[in-house]
PDB file of C-alpha atoms and ligand atoms in Angstrom:
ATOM      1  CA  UNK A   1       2.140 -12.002   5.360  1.00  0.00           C
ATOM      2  CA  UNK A   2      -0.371  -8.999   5.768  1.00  0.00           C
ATOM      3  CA  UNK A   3      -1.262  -7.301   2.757  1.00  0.00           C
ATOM      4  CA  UNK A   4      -2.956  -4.145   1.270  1.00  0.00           C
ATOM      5  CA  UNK A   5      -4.228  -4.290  -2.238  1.00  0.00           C
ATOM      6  CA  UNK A   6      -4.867  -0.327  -3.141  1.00  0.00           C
ATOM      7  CA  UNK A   7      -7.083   0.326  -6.829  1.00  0.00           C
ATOM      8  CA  UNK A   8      -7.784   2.829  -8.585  1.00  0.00           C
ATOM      9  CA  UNK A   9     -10.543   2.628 -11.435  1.00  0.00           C
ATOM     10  CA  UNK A  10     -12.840   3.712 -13.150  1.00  0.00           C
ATOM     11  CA  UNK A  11     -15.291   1.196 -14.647  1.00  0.00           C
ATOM     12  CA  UNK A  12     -15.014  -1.827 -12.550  1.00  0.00           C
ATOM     13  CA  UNK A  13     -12.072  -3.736 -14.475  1.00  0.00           C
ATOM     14  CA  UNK A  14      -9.070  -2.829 -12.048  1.00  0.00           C
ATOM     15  CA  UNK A  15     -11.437  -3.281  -8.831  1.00  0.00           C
ATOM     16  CA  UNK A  16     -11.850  -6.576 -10.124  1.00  0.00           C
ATOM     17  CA  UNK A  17      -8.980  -7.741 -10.465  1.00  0.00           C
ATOM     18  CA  UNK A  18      -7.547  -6.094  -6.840  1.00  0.00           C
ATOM     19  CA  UNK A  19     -10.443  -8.151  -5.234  1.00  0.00           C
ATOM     20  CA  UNK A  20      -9.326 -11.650  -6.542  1.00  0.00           C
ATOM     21  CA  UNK A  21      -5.781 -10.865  -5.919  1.00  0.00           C
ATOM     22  CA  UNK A  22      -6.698 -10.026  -2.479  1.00  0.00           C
ATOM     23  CA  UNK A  23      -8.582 -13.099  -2.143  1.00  0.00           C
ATOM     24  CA  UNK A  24      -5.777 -15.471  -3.413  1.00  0.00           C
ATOM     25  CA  UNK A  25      -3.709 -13.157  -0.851  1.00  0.00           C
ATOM     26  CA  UNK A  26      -5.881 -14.010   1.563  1.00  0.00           C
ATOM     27  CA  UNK A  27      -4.514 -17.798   1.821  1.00  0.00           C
ATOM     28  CA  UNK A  28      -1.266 -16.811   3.084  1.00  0.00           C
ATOM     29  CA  UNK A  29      -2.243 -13.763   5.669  1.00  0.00           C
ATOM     30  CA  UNK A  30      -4.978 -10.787   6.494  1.00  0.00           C
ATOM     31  CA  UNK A  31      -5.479  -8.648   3.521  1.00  0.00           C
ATOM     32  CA  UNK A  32      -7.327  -5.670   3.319  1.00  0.00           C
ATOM     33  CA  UNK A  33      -8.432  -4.498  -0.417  1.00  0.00           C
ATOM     34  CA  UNK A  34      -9.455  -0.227  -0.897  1.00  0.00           C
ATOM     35  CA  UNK A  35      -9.890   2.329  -3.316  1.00  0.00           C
ATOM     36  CA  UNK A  36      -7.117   4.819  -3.305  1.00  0.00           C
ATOM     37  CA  UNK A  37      -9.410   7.740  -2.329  1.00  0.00           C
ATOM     38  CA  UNK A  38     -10.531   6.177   0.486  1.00  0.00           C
ATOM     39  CA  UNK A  39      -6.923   5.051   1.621  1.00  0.00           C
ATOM     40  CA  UNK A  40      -5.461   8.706   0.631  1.00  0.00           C
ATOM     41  CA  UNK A  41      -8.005   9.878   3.331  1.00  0.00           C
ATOM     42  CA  UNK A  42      -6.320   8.240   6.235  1.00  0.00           C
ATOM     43  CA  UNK A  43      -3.457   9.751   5.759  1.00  0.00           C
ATOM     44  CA  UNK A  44      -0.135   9.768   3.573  1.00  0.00           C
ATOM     45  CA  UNK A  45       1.643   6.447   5.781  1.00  0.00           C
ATOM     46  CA  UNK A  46       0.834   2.894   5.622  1.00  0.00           C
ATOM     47  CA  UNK A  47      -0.276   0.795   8.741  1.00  0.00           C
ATOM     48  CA  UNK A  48       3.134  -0.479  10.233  1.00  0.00           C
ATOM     49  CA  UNK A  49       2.398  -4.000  10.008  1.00  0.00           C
ATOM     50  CA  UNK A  50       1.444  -4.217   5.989  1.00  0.00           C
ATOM     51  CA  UNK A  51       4.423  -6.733   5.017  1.00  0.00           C
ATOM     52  CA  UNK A  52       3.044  -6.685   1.081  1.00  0.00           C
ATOM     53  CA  UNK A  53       1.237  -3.455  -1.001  1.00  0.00           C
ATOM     54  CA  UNK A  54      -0.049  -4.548  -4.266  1.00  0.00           C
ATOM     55  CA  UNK A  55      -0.979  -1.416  -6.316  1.00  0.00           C
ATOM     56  CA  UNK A  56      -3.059  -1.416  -9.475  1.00  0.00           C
ATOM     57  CA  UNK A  57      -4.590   1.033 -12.000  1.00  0.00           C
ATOM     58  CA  UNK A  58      -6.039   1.732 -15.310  1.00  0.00           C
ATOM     59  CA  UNK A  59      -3.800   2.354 -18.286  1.00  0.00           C
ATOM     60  CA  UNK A  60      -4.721   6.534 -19.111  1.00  0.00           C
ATOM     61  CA  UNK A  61      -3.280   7.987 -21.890  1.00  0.00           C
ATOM     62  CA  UNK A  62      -0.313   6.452 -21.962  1.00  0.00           C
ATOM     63  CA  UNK A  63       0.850   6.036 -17.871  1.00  0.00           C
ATOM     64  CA  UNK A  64      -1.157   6.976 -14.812  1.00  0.00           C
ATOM     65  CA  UNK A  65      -4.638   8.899 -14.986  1.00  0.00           C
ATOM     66  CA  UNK A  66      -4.584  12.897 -14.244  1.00  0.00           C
ATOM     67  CA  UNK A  67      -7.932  14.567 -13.519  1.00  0.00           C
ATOM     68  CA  UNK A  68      -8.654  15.334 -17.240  1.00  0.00           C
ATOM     69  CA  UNK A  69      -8.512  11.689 -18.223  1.00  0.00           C
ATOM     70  CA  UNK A  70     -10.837  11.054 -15.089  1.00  0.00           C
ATOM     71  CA  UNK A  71     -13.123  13.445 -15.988  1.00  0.00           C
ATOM     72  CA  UNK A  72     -13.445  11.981 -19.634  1.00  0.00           C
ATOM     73  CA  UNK A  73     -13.556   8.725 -17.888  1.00  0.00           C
ATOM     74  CA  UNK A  74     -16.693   9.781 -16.387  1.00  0.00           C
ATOM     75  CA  UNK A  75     -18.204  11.440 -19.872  1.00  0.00           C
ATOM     76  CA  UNK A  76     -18.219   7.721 -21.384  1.00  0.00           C
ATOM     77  CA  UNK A  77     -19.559   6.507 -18.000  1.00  0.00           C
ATOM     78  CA  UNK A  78     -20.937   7.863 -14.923  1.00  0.00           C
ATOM     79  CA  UNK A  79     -20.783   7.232 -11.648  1.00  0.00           C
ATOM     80  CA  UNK A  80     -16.904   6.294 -11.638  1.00  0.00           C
ATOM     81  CA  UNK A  81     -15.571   4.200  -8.933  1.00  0.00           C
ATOM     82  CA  UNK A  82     -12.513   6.151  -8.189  1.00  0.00           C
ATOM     83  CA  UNK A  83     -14.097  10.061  -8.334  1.00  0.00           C
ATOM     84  CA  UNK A  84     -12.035  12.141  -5.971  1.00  0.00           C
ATOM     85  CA  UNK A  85      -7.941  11.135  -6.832  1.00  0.00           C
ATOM     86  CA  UNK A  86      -6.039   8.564  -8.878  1.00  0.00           C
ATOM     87  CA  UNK A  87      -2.927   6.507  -7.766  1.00  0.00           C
ATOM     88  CA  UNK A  88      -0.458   9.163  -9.147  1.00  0.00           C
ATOM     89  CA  UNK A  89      -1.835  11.949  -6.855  1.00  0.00           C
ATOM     90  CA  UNK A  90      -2.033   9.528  -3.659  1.00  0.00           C
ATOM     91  CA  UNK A  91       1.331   8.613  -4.213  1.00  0.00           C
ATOM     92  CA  UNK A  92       2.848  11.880  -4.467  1.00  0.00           C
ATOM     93  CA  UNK A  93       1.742  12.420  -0.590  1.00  0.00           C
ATOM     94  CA  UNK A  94       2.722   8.776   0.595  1.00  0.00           C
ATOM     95  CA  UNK A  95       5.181   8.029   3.348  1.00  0.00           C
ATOM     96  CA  UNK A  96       7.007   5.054   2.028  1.00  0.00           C
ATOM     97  CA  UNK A  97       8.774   3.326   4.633  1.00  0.00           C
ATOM     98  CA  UNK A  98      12.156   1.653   3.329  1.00  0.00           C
ATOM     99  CA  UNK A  99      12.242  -2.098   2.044  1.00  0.00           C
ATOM    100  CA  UNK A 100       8.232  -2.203   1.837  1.00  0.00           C
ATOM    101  CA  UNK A 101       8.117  -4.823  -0.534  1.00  0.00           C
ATOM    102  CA  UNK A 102       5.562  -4.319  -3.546  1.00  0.00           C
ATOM    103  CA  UNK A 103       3.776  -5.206  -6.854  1.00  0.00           C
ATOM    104  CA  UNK A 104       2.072  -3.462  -9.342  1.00  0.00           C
ATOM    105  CA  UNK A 105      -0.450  -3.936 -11.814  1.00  0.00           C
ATOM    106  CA  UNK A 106      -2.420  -2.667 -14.492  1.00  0.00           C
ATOM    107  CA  UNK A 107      -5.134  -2.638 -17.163  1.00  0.00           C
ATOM    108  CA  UNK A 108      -5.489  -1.793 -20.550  1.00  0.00           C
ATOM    109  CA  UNK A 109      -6.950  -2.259 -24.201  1.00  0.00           C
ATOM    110  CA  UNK A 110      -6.094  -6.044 -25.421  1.00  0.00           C
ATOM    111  CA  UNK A 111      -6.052  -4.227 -29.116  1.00  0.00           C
ATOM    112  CA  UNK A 112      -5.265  -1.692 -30.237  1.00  0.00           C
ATOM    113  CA  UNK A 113      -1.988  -2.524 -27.714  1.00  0.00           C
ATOM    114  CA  UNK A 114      -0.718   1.316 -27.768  1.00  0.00           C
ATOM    115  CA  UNK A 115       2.372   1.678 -25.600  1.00  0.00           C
ATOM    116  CA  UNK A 116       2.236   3.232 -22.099  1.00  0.00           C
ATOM    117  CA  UNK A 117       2.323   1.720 -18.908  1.00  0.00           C
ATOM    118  CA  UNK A 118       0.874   2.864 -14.932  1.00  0.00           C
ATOM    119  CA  UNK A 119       2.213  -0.188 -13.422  1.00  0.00           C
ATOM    120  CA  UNK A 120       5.605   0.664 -14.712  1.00  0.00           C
ATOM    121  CA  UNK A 121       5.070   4.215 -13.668  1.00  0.00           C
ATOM    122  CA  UNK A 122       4.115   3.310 -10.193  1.00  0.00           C
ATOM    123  CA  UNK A 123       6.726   0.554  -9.741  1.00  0.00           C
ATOM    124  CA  UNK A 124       9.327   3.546 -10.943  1.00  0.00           C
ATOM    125  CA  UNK A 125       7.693   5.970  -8.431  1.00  0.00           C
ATOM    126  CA  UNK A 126       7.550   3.010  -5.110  1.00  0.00           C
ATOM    127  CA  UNK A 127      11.609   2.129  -6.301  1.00  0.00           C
ATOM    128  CA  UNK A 128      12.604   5.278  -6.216  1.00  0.00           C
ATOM    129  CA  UNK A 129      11.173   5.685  -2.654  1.00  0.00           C
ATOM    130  CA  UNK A 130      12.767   2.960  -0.892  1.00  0.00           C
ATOM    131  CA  UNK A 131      10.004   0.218  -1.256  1.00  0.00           C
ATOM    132  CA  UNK A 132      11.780  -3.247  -2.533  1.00  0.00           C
ATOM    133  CA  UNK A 133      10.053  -4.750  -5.658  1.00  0.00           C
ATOM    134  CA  UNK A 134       8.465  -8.298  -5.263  1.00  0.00           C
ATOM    135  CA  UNK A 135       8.076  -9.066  -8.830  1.00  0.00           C
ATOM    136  CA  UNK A 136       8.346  -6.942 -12.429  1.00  0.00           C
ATOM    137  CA  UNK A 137       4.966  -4.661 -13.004  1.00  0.00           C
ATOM    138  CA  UNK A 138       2.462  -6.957 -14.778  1.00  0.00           C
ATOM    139  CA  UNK A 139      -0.590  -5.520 -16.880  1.00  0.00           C
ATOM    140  CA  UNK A 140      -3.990  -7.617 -17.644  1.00  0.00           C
ATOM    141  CA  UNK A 141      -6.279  -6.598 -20.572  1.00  0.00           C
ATOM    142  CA  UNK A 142      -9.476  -5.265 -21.152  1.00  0.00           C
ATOM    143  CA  UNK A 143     -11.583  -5.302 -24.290  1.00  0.00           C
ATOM    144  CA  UNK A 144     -12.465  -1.268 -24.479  1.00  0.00           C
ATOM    145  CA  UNK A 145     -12.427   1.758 -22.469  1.00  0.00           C
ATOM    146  CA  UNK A 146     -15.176   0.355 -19.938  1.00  0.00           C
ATOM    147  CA  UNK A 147     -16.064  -3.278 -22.126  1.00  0.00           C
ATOM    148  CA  UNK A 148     -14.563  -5.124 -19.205  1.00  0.00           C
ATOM    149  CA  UNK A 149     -11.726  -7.621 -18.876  1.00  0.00           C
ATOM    150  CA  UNK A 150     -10.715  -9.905 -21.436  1.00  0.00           C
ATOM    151  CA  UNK A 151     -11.473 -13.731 -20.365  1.00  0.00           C
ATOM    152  CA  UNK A 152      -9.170 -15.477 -18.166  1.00  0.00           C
ATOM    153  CA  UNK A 153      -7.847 -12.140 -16.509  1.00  0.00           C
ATOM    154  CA  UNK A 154      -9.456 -13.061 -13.437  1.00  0.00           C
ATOM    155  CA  UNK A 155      -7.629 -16.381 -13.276  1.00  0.00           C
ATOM    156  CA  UNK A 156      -4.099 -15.406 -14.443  1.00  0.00           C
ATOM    157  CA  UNK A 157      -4.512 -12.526 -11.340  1.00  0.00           C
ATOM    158  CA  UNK A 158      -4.813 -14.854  -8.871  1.00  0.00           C
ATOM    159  CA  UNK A 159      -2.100 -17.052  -9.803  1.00  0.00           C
ATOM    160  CA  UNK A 160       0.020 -13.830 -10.243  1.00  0.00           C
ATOM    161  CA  UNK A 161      -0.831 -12.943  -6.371  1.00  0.00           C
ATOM    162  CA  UNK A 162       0.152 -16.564  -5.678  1.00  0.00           C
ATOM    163  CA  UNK A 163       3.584 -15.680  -6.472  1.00  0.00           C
ATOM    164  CA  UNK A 164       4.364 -12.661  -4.205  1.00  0.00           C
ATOM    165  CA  UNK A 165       4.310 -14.356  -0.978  1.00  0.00           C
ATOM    166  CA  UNK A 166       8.099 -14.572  -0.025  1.00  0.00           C
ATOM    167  CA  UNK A 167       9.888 -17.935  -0.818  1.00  0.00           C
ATOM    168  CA  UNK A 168      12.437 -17.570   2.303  1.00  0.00           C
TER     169      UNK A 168
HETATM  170  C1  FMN B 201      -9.337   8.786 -20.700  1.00  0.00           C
HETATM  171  C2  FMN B 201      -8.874   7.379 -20.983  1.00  0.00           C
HETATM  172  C3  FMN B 201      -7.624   7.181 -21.561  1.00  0.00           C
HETATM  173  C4  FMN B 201      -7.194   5.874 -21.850  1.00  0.00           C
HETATM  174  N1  FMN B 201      -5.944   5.699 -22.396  1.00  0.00           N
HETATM  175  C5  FMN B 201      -5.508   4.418 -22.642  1.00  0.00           C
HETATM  176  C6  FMN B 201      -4.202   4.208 -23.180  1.00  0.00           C
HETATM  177  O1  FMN B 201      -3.405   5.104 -23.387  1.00  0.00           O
HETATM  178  N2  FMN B 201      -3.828   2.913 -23.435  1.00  0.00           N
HETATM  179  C7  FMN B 201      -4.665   1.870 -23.192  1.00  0.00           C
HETATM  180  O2  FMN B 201      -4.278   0.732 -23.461  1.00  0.00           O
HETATM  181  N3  FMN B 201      -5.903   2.037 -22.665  1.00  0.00           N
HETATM  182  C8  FMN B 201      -6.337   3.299 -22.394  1.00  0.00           C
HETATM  183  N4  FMN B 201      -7.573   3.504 -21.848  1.00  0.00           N
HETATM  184  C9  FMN B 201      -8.399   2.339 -21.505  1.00  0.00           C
HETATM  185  C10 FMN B 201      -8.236   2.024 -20.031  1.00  0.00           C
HETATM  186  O3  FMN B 201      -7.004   1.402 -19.812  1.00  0.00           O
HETATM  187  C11 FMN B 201      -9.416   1.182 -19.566  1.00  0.00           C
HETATM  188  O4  FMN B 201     -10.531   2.040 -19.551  1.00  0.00           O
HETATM  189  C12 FMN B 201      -9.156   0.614 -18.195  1.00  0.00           C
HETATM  190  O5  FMN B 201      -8.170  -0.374 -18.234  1.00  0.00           O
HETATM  191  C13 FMN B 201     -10.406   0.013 -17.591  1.00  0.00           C
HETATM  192  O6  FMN B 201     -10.159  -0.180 -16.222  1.00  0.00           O
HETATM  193  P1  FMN B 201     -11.219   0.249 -15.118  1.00  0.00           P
HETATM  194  O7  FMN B 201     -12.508  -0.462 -15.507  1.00  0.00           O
HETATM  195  O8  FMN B 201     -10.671  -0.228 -13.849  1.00  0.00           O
HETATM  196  O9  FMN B 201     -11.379   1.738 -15.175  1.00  0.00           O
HETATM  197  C14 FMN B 201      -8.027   4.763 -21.552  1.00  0.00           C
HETATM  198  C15 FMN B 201      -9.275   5.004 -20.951  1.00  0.00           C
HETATM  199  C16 FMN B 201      -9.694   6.266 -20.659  1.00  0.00           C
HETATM  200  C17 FMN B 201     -11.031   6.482 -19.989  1.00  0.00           C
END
């Protein structure tokens, strides 16, 4: 199973989290793990042979960042990791091809726990489409805005990976 983990974040937390699921990927096929600038600027398809995309991304105001909550992002905390586009503008120029099965993910505050989701939004977004869901959108928490992940994230990532290779 080749798969392509694809992050967007801005303090670390999310790129964390899409490197150890693309290492517990890594057991069961090739993997390749990127930002979602740097993938946006090869173009709006996918390689042919990516059986699995795993998408994950901060929790901004509610759903998926737009510019404005970048560019606060990066008052509280500069350089950011993902400075040109977030997930929401890479996927509204992505080619999906039909029955791509995916995941997605997301981080944000353990407490307060305000309601929102970008996994959900992006799992909406890949549905709608064509691309087949491998598993319901999951989210992980992090203590603050940019206080990192809350402990045991790490872990409960890579055993969520370990369930999205196929079973048949
Ligand atoms: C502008 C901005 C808006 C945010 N809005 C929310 C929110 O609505 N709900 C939430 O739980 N966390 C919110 N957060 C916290 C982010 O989810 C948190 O910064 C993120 O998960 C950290 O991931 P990263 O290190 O990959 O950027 C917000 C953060 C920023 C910078």
């Amino acid at each position: 199973m080749a798969s392509l983990v694809v992050y967007e974040s801005m303090f670390g937390a999310t790129k964390a989290l899409a490197d150890e699921i693309a290492q517990a990927l890594a057991e069961v096929g090739p993997v390749r793990v990127v930002e979602v600038g740097a993938l946006a600027a090869e173009g709006p398809t996918l390689p042919d042979d990516v059986d699995l995309l795993v998408v994950g991304a901060p929790v901004h105001a509610f759903g998926m960042s737009r510019a404005s909550t970048r560019n606060d992002a990066a008052k509280e905390q500069s350089p950011v990791i993902s400075a040109t586009i977030g997930v929401r503008e890479w996927l509204d120029s992505l080619v999906v091809r039909p029955g791509l099965r995916f995941a997605t993910f997301d981080t944000k505050v353990l407490t307060p726990r305000l309601p929102g989701s970008a996994a959900k939004a992006i799992d909406k977004h890949l549905r709608s489409a064509g691309a087949v869901r491998a598993c319901p959108p999951r989210t992980f928490s992090v203590h603050g805005k940019s206080d990192g992940l809350v402990d045991g994230e790490l872990g409960a990532a890579r055993a969520w990976a370990a369930t999205l290779a196929p079973t048949s």
